[in-house]
PDB file of C-alpha atoms in Angstrom:
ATOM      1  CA  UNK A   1      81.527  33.383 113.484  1.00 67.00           C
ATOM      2  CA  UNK A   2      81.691  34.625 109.910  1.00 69.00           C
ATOM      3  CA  UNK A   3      78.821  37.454 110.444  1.00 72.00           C
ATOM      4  CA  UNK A   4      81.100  38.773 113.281  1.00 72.00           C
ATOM      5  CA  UNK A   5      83.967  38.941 111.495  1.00 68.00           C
ATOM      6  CA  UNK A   6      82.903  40.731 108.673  1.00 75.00           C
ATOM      7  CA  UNK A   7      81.157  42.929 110.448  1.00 76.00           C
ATOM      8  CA  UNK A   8      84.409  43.707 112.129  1.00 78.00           C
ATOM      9  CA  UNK A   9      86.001  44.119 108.969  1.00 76.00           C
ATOM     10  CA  UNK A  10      83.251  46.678 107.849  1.00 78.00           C
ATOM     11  CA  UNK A  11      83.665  48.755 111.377  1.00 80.00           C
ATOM     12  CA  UNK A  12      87.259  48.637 110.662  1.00 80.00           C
ATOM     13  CA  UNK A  13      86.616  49.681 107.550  1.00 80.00           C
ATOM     14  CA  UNK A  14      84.342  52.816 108.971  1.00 82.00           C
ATOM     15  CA  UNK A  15      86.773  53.943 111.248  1.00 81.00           C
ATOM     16  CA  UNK A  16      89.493  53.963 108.444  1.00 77.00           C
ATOM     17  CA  UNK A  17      87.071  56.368 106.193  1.00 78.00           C
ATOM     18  CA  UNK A  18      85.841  58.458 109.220  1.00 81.00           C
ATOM     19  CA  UNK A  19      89.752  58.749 110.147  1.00 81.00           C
ATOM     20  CA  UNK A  20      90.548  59.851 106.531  1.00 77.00           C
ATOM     21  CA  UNK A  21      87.567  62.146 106.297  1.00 80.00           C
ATOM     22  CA  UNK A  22      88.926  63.932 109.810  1.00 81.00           C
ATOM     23  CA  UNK A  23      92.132  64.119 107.841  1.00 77.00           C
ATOM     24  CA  UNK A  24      90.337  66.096 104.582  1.00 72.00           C
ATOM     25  CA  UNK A  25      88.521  68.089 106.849  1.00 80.00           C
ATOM     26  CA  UNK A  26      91.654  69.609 108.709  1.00 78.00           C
ATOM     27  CA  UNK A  27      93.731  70.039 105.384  1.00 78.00           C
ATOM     28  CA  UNK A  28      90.762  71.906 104.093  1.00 77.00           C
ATOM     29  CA  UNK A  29      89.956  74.343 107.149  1.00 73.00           C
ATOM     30  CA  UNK A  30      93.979  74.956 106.772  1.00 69.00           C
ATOM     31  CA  UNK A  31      93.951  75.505 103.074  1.00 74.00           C
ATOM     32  CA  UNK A  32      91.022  78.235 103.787  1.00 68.00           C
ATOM     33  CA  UNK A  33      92.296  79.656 106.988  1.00 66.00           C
ATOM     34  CA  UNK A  34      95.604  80.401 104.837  1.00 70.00           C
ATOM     35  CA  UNK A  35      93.217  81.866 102.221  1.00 67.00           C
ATOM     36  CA  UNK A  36      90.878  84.047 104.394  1.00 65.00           C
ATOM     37  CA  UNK A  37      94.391  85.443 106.301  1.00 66.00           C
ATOM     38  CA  UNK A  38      95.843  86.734 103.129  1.00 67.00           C
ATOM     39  CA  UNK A  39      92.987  88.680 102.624  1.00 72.00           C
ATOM     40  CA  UNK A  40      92.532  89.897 105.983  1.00 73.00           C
ATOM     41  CA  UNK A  41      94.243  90.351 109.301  1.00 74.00           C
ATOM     42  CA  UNK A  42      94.258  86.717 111.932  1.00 75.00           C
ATOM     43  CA  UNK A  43      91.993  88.610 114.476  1.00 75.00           C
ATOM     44  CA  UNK A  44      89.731  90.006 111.948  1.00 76.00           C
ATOM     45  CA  UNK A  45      89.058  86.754 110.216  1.00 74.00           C
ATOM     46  CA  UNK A  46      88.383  84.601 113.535  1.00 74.00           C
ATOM     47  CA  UNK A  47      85.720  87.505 114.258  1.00 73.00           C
ATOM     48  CA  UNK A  48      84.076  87.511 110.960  1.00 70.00           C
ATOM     49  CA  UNK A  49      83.923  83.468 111.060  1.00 74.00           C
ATOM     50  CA  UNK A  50      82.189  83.289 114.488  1.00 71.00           C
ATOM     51  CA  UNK A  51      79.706  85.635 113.122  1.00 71.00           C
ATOM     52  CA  UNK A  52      81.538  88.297 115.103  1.00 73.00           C
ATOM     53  CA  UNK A  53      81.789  92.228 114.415  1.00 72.00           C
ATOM     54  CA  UNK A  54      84.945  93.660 113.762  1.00 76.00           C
ATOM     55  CA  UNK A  55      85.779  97.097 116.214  1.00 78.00           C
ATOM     56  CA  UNK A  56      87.129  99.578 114.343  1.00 83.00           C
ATOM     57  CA  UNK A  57      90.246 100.440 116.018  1.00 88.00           C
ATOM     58  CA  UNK A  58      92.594 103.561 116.352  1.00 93.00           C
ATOM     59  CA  UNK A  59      96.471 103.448 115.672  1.00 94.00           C
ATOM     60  CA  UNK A  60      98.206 106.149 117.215  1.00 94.00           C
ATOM     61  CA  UNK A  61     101.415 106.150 114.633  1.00 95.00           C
ATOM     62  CA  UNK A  62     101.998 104.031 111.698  1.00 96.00           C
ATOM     63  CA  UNK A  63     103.933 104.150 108.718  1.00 97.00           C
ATOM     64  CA  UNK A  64     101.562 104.128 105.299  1.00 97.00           C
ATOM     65  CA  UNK A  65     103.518 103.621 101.999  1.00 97.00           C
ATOM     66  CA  UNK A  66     101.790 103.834  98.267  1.00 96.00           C
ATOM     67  CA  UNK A  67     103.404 102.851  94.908  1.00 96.00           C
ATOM     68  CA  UNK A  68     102.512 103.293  91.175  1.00 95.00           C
ATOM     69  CA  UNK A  69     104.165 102.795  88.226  1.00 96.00           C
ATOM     70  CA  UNK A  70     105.603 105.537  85.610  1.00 95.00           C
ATOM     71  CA  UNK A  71     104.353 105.608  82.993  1.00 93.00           C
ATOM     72  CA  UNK A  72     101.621 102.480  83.614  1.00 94.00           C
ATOM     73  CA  UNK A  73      98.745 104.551  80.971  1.00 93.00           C
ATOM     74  CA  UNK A  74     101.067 104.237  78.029  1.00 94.00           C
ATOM     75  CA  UNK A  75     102.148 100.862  78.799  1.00 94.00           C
ATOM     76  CA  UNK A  76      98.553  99.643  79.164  1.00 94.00           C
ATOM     77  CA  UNK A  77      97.341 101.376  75.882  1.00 94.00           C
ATOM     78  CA  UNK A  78     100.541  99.893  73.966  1.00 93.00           C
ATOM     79  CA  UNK A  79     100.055  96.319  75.721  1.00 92.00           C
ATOM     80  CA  UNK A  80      97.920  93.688  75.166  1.00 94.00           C
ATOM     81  CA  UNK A  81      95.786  93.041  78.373  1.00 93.00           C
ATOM     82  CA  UNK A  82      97.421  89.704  79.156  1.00 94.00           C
ATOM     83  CA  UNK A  83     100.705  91.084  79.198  1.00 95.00           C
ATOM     84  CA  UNK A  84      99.853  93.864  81.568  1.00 95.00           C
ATOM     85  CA  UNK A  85      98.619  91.209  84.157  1.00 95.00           C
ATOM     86  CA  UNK A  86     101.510  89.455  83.526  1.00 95.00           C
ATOM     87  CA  UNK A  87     103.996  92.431  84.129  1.00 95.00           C
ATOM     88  CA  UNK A  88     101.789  93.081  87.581  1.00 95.00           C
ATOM     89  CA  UNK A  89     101.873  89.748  88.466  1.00 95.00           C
ATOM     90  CA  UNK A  90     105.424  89.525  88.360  1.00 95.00           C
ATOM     91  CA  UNK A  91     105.915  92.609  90.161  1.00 96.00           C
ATOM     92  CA  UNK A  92     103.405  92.283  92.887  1.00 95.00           C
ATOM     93  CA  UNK A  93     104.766  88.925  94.089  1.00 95.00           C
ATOM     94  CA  UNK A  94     107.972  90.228  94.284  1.00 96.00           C
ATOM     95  CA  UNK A  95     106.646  93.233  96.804  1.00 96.00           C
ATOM     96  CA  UNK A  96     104.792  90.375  98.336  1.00 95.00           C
ATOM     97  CA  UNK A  97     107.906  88.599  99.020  1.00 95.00           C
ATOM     98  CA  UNK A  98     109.210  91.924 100.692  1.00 96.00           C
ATOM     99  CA  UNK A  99     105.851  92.211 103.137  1.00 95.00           C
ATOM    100  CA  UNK A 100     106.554  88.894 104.256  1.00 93.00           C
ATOM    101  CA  UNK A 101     110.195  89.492 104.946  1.00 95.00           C
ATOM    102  CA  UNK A 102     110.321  92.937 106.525  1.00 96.00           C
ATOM    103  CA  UNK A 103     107.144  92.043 108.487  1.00 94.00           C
ATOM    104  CA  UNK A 104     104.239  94.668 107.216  1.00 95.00           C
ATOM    105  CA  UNK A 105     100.787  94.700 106.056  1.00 93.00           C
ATOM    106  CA  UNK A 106     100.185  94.797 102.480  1.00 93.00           C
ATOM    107  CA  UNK A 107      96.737  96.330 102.313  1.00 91.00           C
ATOM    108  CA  UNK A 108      95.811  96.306  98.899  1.00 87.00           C
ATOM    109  CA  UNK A 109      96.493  96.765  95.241  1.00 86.00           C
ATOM    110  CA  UNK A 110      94.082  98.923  92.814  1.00 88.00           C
ATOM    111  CA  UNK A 111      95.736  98.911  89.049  1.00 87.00           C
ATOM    112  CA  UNK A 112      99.404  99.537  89.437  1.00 91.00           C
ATOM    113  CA  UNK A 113      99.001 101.241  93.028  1.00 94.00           C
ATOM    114  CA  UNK A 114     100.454  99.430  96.236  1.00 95.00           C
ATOM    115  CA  UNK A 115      99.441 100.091  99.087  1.00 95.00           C
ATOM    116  CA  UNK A 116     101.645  99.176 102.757  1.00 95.00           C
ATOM    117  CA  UNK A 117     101.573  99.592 105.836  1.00 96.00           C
ATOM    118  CA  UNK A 118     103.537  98.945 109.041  1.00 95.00           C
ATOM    119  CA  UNK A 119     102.354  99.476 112.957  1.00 94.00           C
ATOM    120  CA  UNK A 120      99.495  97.348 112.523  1.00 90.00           C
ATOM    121  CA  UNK A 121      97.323  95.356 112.716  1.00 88.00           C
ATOM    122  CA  UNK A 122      99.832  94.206 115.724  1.00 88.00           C
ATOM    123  CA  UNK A 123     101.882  97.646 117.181  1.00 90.00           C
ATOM    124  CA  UNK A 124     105.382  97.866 116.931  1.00 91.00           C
ATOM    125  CA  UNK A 125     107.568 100.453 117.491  1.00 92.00           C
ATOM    126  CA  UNK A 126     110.090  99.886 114.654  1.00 93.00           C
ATOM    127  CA  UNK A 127     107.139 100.499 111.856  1.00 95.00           C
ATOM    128  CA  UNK A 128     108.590 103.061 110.353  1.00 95.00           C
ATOM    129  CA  UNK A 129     112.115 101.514 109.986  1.00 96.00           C
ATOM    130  CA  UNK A 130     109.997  98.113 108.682  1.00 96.00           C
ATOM    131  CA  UNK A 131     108.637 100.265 105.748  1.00 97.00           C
ATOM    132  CA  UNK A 132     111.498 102.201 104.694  1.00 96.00           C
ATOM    133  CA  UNK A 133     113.268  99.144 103.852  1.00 96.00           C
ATOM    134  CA  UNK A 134     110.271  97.398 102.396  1.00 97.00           C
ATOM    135  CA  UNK A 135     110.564 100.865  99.629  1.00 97.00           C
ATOM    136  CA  UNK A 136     114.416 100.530  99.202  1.00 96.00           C
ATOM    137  CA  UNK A 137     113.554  96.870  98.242  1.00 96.00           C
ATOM    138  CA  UNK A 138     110.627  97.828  96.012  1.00 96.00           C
ATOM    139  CA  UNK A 139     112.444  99.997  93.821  1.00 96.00           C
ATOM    140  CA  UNK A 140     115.550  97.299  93.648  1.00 96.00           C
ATOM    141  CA  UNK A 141     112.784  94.067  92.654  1.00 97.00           C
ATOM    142  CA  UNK A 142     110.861  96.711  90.305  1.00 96.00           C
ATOM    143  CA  UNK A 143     113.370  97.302  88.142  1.00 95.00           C
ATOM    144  CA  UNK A 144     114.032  93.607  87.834  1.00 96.00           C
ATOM    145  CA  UNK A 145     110.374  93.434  86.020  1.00 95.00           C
ATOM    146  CA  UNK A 146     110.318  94.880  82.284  1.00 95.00           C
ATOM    147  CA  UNK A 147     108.120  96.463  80.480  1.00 95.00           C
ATOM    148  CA  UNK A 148     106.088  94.267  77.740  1.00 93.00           C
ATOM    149  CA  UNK A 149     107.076  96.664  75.206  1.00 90.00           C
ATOM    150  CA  UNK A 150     109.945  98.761  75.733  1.00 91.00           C
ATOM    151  CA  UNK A 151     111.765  95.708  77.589  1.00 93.00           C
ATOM    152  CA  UNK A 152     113.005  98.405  79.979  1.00 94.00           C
ATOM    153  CA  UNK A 153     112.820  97.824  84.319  1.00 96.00           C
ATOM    154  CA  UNK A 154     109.892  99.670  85.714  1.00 96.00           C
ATOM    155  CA  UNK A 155     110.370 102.219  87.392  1.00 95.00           C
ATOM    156  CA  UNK A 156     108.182 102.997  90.789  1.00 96.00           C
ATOM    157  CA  UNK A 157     107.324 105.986  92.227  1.00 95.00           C
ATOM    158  CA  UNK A 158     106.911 105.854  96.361  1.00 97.00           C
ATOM    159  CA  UNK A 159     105.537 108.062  98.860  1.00 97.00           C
ATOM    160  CA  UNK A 160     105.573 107.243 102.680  1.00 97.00           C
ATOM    161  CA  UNK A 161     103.880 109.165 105.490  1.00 97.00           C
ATOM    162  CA  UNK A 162     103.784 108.427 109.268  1.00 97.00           C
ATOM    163  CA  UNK A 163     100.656 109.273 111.562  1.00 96.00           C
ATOM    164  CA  UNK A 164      97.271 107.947 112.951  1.00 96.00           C
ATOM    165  CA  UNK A 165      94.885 106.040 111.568  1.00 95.00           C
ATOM    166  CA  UNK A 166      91.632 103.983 111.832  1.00 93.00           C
ATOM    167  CA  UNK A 167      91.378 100.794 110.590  1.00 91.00           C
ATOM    168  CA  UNK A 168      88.406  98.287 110.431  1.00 86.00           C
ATOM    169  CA  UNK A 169      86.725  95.777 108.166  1.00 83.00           C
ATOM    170  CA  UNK A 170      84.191  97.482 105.565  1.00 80.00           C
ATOM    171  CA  UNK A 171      81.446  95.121 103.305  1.00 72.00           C
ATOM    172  CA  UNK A 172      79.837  91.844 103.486  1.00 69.00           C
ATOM    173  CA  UNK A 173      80.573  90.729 100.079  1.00 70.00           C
ATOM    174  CA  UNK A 174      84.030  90.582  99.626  1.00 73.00           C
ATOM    175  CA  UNK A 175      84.867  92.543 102.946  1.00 77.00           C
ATOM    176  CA  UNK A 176      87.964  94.328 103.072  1.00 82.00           C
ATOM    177  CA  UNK A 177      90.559  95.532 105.765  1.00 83.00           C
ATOM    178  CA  UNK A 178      90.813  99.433 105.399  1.00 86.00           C
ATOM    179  CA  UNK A 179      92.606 102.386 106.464  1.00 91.00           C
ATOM    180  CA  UNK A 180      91.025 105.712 107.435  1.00 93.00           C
ATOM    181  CA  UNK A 181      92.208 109.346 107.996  1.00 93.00           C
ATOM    182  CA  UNK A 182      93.634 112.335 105.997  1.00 95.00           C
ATOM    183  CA  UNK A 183      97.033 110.853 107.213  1.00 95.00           C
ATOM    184  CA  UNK A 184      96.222 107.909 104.162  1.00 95.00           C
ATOM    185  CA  UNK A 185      95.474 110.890 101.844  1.00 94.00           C
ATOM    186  CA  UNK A 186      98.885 112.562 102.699  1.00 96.00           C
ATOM    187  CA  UNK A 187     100.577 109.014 101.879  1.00 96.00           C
ATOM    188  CA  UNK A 188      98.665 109.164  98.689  1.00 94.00           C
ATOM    189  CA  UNK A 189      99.811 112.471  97.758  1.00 95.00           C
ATOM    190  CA  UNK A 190     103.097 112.096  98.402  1.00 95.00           C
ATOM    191  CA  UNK A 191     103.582 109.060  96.337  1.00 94.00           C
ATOM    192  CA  UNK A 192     101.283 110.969  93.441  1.00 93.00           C
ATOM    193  CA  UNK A 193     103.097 114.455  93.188  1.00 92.00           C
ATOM    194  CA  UNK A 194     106.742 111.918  93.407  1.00 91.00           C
ATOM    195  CA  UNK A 195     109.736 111.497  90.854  1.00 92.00           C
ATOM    196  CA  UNK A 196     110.171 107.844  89.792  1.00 93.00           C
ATOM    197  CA  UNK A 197     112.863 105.963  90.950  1.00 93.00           C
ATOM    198  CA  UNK A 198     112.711 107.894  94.460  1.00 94.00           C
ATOM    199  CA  UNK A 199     111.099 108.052  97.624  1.00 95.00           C
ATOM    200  CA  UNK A 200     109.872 110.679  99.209  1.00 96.00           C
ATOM    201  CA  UNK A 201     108.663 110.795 102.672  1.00 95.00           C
ATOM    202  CA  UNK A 202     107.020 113.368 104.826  1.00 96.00           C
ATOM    203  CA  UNK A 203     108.763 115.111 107.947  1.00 95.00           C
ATOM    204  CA  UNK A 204     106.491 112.696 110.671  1.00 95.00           C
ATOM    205  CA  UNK A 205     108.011 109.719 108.746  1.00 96.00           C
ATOM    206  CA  UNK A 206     111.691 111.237 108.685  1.00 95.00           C
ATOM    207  CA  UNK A 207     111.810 112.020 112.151  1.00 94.00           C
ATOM    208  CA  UNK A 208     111.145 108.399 113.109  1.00 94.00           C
ATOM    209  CA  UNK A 209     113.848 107.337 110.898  1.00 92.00           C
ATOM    210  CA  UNK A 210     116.581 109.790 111.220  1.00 88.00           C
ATOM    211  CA  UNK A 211     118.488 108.559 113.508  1.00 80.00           C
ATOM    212  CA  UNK A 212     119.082 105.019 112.163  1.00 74.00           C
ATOM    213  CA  UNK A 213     122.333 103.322 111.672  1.00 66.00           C
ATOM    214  CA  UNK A 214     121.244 102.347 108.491  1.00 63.00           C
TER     215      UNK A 214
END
């Protein structure tokens, strides 16, 4: 009859909709798990989402690596704001390019600092290897970026240190993935008391490396 075919038509119709709803839904939930990983490591976001806590776990020997920038005071006070973010920008997804490549963990970015690391979150035993190459690339795609004044490459300083560390989840708003132990403060110093252009590594860090080919 004509009521049964139209209401065929209209549970056809459902079906289609529910079908292309299904098909929103998973595009979203991939468009925010691809989110919520760049901010944090797989295993770390899959906890946090099922309402999970997040162990705080012990790495017996990674490879930590800061950055900054010479000279980044002057060429913030001479700058106008908007070309500042733009210089960062620019050089930030360049080092992000690296991460991905060379296969570390880029743990965060405060004002023109970088921060790296390789060994975790998933071991290996080539970490230190991994991050050495990530700072020979650094200083190559930094000086590919000028500065918005002087037109003149950036140059980076970089400081790497190998040793143990802790790393967990910290916050509720906005958590964030960090690194604990004085072997992150030797990282930092190293990289702060550098020359630009180099990089300078501690003894730990040179004895993993020393015997490379490359």
């Amino acid at each position: 009859s004509v009521a049964e075919f139209r209401m065929m038509q209209q549970m056809e119709l459902l079906l289609d909709n529910l079908k292309q709803a299904q098909s929103d839904l998973k595009r979203e939930k991939a468009l925010t798990d691809r989110l919520l990983y760049s901010i944090l490591p797989e295993s770390a976001a899959n906890a946090l989402r099922q309402g999970r806590a997040v162990p705080v776990e012990n790495y017996d020997n990674v490879t930590i690596l800061f950055s900054d920038i010479k000279g980044f005071t002057s060429i913030c006070h001479q700058s106008q704001p908007l070309e500042v973010v733009r210089m960062l920008n620019e050089m930030y997804m360049r080092f992000d390019q690296l991460v991905v490549a060379h296969k570390v963990y880029k743990v965060e970015t405060i004002g023109d600092a970088y921060m790296v690391v390789g060994g975790l979150p998933e071991p290996n035993e080539d970490h230190a290897h991994r991050v050495a190459r990530q700072a020979l690339d650094m200083l190559v795609e930094a000086g590919k970026v000028l500065n918005p004044r002087s037109k003149q490459p950036l140059e980076i300083r970089v400081g790497i240190h190998s040793g143990a560390v802790l790393a967990g989840v910290v916050g509720l708003c906005m958590p964030r993935y960090c690194l604990f132990g004085n072997n992150v403060n030797v990282a930092n110093r190293t990289e702060a008391t550098g020359e630009p252009g180099r990089i300078h590594l501690t003894q730990p860090t040179y004895e993993l490396i020393k015997d490379s080919p490359e």
